[in-house]
Structure formats: C-alpha cells, structure tokens
XYZ file of N, CA and C in Angstrom:
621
model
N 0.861 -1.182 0.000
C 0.000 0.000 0.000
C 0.897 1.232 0.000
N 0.399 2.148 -0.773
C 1.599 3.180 -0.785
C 0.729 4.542 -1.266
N 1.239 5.161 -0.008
C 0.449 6.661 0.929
C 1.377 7.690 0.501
N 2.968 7.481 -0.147
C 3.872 8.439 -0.108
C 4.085 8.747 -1.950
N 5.243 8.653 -2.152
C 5.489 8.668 -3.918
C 6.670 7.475 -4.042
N 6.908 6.478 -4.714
C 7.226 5.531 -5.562
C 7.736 6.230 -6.841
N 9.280 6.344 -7.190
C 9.354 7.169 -8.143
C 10.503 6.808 -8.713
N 10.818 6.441 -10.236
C 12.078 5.924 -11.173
C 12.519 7.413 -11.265
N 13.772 7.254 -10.916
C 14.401 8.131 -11.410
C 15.772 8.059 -12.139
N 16.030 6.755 -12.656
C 17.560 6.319 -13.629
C 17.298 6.343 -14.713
N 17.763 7.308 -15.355
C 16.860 6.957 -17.219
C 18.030 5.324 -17.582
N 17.453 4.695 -18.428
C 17.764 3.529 -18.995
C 18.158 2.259 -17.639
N 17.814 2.709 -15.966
C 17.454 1.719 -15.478
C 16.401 1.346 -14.391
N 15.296 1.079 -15.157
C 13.692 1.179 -14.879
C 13.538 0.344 -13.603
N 12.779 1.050 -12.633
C 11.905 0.582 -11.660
C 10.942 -0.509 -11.847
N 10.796 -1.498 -11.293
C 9.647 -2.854 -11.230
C 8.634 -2.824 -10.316
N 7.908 -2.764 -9.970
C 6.296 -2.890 -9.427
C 5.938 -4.090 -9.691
N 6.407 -5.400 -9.061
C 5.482 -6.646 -9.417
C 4.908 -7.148 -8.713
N 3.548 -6.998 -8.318
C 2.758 -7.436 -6.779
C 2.722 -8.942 -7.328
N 3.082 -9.552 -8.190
C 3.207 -11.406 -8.701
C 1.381 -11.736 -8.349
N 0.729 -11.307 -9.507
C -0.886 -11.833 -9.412
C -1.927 -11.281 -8.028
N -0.665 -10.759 -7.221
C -1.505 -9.785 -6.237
C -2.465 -8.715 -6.156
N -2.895 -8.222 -5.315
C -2.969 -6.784 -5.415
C -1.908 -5.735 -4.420
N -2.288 -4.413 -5.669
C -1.566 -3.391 -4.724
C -2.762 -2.092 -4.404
N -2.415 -1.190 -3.932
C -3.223 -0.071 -3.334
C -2.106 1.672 -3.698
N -2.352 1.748 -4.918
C -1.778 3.211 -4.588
C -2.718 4.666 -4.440
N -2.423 5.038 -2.550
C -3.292 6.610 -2.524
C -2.439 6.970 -2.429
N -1.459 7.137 -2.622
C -0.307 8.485 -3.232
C 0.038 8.393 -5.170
N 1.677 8.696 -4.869
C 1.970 8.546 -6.398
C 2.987 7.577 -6.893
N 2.604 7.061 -7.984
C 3.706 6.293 -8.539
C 4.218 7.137 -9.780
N 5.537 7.450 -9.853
C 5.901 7.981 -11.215
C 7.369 7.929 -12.262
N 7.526 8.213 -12.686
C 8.714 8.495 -13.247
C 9.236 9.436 -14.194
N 10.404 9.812 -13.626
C 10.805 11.278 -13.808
C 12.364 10.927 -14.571
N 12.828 12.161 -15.248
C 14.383 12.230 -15.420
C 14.491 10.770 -16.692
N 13.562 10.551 -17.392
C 13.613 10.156 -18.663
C 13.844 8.645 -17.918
N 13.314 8.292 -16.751
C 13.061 6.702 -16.509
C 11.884 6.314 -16.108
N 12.226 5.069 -16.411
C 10.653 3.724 -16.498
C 10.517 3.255 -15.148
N 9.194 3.273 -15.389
C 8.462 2.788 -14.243
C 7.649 1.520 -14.718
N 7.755 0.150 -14.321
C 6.883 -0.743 -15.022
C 5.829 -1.416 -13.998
N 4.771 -0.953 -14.050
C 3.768 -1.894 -13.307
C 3.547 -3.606 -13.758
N 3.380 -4.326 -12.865
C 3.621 -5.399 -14.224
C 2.600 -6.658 -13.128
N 2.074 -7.239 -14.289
C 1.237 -8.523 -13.860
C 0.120 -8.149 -13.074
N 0.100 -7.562 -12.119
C -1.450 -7.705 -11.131
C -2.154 -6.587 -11.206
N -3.506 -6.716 -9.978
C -3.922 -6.041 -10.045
C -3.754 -4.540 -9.518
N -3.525 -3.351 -9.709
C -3.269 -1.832 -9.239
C -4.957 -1.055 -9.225
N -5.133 -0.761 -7.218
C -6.017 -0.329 -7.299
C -5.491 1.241 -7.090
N -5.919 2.231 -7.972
C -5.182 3.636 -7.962
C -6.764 4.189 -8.040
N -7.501 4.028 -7.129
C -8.941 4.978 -7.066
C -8.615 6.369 -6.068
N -7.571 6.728 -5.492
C -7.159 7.356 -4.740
C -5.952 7.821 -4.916
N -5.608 7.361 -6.129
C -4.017 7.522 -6.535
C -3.621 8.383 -7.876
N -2.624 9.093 -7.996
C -1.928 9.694 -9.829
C -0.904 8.550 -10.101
N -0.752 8.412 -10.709
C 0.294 7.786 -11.822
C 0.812 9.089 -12.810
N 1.790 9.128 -12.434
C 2.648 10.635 -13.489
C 4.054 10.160 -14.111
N 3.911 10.317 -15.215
C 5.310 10.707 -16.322
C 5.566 11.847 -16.382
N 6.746 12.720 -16.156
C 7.179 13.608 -16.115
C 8.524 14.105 -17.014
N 8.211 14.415 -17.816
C 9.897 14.851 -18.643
C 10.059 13.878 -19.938
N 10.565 14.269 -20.904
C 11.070 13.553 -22.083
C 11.586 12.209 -21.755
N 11.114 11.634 -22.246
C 11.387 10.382 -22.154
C 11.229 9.121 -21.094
N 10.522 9.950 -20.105
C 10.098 9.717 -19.103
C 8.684 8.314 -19.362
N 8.282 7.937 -18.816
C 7.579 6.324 -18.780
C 7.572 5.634 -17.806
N 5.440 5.625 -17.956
C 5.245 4.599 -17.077
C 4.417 3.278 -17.801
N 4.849 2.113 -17.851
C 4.181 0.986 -18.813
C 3.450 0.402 -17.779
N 2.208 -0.361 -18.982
C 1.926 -1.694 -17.571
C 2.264 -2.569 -18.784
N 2.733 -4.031 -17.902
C 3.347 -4.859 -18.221
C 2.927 -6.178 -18.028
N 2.366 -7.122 -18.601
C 2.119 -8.453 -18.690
C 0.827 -8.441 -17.831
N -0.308 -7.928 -18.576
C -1.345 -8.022 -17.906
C -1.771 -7.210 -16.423
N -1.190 -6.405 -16.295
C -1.184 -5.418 -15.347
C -2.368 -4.648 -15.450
N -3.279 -4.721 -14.439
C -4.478 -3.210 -14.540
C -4.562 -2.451 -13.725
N -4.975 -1.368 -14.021
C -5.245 -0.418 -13.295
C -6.664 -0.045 -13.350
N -7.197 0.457 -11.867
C -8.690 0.974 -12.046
C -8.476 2.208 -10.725
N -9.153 3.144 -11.853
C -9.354 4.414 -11.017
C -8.119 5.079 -10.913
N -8.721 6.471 -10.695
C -7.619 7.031 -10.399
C -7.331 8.087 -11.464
N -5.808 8.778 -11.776
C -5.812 9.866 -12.779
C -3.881 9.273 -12.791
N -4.441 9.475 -14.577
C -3.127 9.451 -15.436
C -2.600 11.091 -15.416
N -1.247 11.505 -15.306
C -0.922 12.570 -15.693
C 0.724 12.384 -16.423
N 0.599 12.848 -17.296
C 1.795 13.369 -18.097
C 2.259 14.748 -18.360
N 3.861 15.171 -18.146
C 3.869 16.542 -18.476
C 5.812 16.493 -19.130
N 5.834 17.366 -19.993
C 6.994 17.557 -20.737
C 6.947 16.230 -21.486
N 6.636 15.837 -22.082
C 6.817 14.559 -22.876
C 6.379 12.956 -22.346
N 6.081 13.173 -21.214
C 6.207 11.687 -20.391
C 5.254 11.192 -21.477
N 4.936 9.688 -21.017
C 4.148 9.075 -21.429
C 3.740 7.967 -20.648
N 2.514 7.579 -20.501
C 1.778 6.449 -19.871
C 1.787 4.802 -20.943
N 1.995 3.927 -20.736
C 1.915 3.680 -22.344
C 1.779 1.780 -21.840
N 0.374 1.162 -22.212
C 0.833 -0.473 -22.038
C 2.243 -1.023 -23.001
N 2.914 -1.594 -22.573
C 4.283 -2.281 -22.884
C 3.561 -3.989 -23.531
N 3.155 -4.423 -23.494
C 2.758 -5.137 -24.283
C 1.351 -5.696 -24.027
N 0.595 -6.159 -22.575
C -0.497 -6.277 -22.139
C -1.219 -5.541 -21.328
N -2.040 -4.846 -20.839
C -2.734 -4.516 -19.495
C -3.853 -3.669 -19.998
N -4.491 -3.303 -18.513
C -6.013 -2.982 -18.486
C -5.816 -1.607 -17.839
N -7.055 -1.024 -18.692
C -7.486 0.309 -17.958
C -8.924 0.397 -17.396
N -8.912 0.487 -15.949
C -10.480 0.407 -15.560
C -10.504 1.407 -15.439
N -11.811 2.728 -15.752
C -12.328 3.573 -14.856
C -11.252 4.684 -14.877
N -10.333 4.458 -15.432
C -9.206 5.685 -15.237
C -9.787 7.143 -15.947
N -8.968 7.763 -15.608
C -8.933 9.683 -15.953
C -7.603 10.202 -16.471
N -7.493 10.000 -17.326
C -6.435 10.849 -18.214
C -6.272 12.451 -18.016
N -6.008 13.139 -17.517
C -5.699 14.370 -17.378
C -5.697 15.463 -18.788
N -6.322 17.235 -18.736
C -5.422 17.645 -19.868
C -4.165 17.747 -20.210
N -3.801 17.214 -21.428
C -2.792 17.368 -22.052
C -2.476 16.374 -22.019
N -2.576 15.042 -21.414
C -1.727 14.083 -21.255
C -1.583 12.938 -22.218
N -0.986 11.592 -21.719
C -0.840 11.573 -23.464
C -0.855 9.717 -22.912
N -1.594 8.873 -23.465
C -1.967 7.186 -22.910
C -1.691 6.609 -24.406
N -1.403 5.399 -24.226
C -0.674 4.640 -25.466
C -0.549 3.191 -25.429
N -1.370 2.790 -26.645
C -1.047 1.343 -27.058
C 0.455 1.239 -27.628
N 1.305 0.620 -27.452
C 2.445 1.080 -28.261
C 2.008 0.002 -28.930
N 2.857 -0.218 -30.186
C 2.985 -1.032 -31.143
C 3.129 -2.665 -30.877
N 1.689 -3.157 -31.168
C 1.542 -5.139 -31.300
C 1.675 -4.946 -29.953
N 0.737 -4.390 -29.091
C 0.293 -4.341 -27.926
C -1.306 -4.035 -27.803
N -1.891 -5.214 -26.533
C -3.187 -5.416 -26.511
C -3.288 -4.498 -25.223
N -4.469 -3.353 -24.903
C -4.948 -2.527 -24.024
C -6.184 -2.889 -24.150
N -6.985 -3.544 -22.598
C -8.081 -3.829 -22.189
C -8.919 -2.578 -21.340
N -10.151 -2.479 -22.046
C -10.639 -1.204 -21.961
C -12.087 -1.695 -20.782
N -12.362 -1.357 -19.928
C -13.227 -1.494 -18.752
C -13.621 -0.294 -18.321
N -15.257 -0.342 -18.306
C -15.820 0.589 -17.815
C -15.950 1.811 -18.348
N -16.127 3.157 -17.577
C -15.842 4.491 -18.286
C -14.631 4.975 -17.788
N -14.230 5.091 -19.319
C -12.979 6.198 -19.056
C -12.874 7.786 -19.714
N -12.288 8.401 -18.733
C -12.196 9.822 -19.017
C -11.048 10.608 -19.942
N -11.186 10.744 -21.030
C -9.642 10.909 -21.390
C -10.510 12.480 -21.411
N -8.950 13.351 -21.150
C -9.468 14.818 -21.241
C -7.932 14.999 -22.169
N -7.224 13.984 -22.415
C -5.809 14.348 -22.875
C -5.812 13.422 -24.638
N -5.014 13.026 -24.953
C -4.627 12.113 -25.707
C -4.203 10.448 -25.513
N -5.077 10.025 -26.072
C -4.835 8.510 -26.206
C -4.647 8.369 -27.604
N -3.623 7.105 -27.701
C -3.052 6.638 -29.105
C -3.148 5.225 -29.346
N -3.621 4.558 -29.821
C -3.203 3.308 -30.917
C -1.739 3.513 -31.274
N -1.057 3.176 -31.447
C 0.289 3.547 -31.868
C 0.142 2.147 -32.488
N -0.517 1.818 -33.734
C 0.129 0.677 -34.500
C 0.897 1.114 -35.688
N 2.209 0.216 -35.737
C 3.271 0.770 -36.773
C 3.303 -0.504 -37.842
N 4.121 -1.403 -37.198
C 4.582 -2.859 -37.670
C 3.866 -4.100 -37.366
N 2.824 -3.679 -36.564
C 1.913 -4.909 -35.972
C 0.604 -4.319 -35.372
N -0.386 -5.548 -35.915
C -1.471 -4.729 -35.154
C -1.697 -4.408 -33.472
N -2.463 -3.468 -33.282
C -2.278 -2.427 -32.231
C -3.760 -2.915 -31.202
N -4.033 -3.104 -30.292
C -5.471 -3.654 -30.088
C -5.986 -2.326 -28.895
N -6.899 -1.722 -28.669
C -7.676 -1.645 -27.736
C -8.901 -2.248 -27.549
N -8.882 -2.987 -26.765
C -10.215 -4.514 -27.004
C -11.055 -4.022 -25.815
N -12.642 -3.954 -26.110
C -13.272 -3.963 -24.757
C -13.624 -5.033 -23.875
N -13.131 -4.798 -22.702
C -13.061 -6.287 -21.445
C -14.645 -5.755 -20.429
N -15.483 -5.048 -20.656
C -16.975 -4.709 -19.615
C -17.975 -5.107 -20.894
N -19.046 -4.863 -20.013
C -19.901 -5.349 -21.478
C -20.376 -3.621 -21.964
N -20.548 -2.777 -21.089
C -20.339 -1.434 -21.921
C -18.814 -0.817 -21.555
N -18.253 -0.118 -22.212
C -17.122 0.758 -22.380
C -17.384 2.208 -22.827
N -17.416 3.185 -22.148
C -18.055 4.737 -22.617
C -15.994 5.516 -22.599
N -16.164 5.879 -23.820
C -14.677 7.014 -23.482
C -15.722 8.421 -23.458
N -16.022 9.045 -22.139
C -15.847 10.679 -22.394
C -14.745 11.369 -21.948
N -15.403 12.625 -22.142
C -14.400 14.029 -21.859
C -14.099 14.277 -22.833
N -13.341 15.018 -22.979
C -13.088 16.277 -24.017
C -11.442 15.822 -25.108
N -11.289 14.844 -24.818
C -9.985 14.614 -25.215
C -10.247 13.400 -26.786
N -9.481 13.417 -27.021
C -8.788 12.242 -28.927
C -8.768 11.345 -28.138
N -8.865 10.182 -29.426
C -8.165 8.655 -29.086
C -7.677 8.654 -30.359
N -6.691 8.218 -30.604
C -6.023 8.619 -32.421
C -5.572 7.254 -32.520
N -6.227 6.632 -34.238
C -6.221 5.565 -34.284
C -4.613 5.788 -35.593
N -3.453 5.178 -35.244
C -2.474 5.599 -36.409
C -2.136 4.570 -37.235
N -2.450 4.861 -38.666
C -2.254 3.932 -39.413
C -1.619 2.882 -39.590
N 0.132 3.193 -39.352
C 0.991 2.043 -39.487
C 1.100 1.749 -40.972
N 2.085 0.273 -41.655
C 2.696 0.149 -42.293
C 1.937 -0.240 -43.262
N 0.764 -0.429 -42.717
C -0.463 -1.250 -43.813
C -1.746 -0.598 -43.668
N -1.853 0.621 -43.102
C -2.560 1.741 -43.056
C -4.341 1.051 -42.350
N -3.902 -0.261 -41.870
C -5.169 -0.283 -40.944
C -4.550 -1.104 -39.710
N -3.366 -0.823 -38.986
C -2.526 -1.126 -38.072
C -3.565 -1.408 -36.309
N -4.069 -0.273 -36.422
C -4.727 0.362 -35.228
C -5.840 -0.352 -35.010
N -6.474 -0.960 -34.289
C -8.021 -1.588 -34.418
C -8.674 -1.579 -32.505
N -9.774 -0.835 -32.380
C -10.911 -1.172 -31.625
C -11.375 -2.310 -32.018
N -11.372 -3.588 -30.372
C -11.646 -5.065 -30.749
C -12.802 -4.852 -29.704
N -13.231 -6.310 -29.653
C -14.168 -6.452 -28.421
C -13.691 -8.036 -27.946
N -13.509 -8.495 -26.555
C -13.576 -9.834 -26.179
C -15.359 -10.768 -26.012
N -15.822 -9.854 -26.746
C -17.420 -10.114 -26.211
C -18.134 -9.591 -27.950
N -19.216 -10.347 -28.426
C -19.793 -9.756 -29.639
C -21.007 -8.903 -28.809
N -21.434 -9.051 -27.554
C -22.760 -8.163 -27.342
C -21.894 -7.080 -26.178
N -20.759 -6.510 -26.079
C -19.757 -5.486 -25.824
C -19.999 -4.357 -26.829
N -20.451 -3.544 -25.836
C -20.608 -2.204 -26.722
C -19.779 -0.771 -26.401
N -19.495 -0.270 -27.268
C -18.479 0.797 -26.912
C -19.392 2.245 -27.095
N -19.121 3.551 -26.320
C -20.087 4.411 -26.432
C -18.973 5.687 -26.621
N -18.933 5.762 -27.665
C -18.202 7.261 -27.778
C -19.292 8.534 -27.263
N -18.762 8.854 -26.096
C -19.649 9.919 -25.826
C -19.582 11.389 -26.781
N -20.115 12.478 -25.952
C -19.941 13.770 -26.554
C -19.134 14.750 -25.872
N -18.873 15.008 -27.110
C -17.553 15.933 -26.926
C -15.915 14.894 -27.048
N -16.168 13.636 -27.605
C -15.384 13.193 -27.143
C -15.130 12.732 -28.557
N -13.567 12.609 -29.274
C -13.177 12.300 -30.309
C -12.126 11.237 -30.950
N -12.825 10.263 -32.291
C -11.891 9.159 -32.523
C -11.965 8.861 -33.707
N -10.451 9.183 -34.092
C -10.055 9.523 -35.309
C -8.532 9.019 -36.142
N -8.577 8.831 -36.850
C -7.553 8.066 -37.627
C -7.846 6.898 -39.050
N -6.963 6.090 -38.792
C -7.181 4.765 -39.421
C -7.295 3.663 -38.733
N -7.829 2.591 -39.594
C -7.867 1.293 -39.159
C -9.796 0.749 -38.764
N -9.522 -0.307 -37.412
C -11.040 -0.327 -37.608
C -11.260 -0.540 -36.246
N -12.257 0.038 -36.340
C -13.644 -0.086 -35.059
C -14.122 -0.836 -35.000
N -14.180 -2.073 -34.399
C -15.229 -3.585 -34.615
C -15.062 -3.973 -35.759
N -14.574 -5.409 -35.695
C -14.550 -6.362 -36.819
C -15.872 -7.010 -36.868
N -16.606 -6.975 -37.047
C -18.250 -7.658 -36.523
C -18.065 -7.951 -35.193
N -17.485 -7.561 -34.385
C -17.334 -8.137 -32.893
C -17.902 -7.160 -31.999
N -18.731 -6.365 -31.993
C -19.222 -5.551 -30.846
C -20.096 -4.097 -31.793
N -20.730 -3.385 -30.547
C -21.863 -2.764 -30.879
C -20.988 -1.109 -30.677
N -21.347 -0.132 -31.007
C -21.333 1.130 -30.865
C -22.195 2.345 -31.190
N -21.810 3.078 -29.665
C -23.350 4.356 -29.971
C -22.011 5.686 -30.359
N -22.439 5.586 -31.278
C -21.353 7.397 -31.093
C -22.427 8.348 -30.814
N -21.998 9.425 -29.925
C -22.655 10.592 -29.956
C -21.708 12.031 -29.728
N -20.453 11.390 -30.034
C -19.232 12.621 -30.352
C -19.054 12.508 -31.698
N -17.603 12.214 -32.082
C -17.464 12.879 -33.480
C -16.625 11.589 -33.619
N -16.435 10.342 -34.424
C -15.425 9.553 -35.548
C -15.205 9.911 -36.391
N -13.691 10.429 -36.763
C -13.530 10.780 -38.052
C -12.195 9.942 -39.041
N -12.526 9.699 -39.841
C -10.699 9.285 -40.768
C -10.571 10.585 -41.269
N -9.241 10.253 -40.940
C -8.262 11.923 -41.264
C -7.220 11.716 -41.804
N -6.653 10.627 -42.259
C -5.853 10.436 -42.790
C -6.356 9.524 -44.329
N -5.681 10.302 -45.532
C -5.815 10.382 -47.036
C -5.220 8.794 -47.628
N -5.948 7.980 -47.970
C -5.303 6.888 -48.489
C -5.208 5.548 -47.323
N -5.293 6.189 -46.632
C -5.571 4.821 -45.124
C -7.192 5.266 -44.386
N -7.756 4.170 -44.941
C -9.316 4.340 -44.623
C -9.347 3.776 -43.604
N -10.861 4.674 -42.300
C -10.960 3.840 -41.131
C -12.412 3.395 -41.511
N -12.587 1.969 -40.607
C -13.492 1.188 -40.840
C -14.333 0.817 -39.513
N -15.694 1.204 -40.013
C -16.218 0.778 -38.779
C -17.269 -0.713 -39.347
C-alpha cells in the first residue's frame, strides 16, 4: 500500500512494481521522472485514490504483462508518457489535460468501464497490429480529449476489438476518434454521440 510517492528516477534503469498476481493499493503517487521507467507489471493496481505521473522527455510509465489499473488519474507533463508495454487494463481511469496514454505497437490494451480521457490517447500501430479490445460489457470514453487511431505500415494497423460480440463501446460527446484502421470487426456494438472521423488520405478507417 503506498500513501507516499514511488518514483524511477535512472533513465535507462527502470523501476519494477510486481505485486506477482496480487494486489496493490496506490493513494499516493507512482511515477517516473528524469527520462526513466516505471513498469507496473502482472497484477492487479487499485489507484482509485491515486496519480500515476510521467514527467519529462522520455520519461515512462508501462503496464506490463497483464497489469491493470482501475481508477484514479493518469498525468503526463513535458513529454512523459503512460503507455501499455505489451499487455494490461485500464479500468475507470482519468487521463488528465494534455496528457498523453498509449497502445504502443503489437500491444493489446483492455478497456473497462468508463474512461475519461481529457488528454490524448493513441493506438500507436506501426509494424503490428495495435489492439484496444473492450473487457466490460459497456465501455463509454468521455471528456473532451482524442483517441487517435495511427495507421501504421499497412494503413489499418490500429483496431478497436471487443472480447465479447454483445460489448458495446459508447463514444460519448464531446469526445473524439479519429484516424485509421477499424472499429469492430463484426465483434461488438457502438453508440457514437461525439465525433469519428478518418483523417488520414489513403488509409481508410473502418467501422
């Protein structure tokens, strides 16, 4: 349980967080600063009381091998980035303005519940497909912030999945998702009542 701050500060030698299938409890902060990693990794992270912050260029916090998080507020500033490393879940979280959340590349992000992005979220598919899959049977993104779906090498890299065909995703209002790639392969339902757009010329998005 951790009431104080938890904080990487070696760029190129990253901090570990592995509660091993446990749980943990963060009401303070976990972060990383000075262009080092912070890796949450494997269990469950209850942060309903907690920030999670990247701070500075190059700065990073991943979750790692199935790692989730629920609740709580993402913040990024000077470049940091929040970003799943190859598996994990976002329950219920709050993305902050400006901040910046990330599938990186041939990485699966499990989407639960409502989440608040007021910042930037990315698909980052380049070389492999990119997943944000919904794990609740509804999934609502509001607030005021993007989810940017990026093309990649085959210009439909990026894809909204579902683990469920009666999983429905609710783009609220005011709330925006845009790029390439696709939104449901026949695998799940969606209400938009913000704005989907493809914005990029020659890489079509597909719903």
């Amino acid at each position: 349980v951790n009431k104080g701050t938890i904080a990487a500060t070696n760029a190129g030698a990253p901090l570990y967080i592995d509660v091993n299938s446990r749980d943990a409890v963060n009401e303070g902060t976990f972060k990383a600063t000075a262009g080092a990693g912070l890796h949450l990794m494997n269990g469950y992270f209850d942060n309903t009381k907690g920030l999670i912050l990247a701070e500075g260029s190059g700065s990073y916090v991943g979750l790692v091998d199935g790692a989730m998080v629920k609740g709580g507020t993402f913040t990024t500033t000077g470049g940091g980035v929040i970003a799943t490393l190859n598996s994990g879940t976002i329950d219920g979280i709050a993305l902050s303005s400006g901040s910046s959340f990330q599938g990186s590349d041939g990485t699966n992000t499990y989407l639960r519940n409502t989440l608040t992005n007021s910042g930037t979220m990315t698909i980052a598919g380049n070389g492999s497909d990119t997943l944000f899959t919904l794990n609740s049977a509804s999934v609502t993104l509001t607030g005021s912030g993007t989810l940017v779906m990026n093309p990649g090498n085959s210009a439909q890299r990026s894809r909204i999945s579902s683990s469920d065909g009666n999983f429905v995703l609710t783009n609220d209002t005011d709330h925006t998702i845009q790029g390439s790639g696709w939104i449901g392969q026949n695998n799940m339902g969606i209400v938009n009542k913000g704005t989907i757009a493809a914005t990029n010329a020659g890489a079509p998005l597909y719903i």
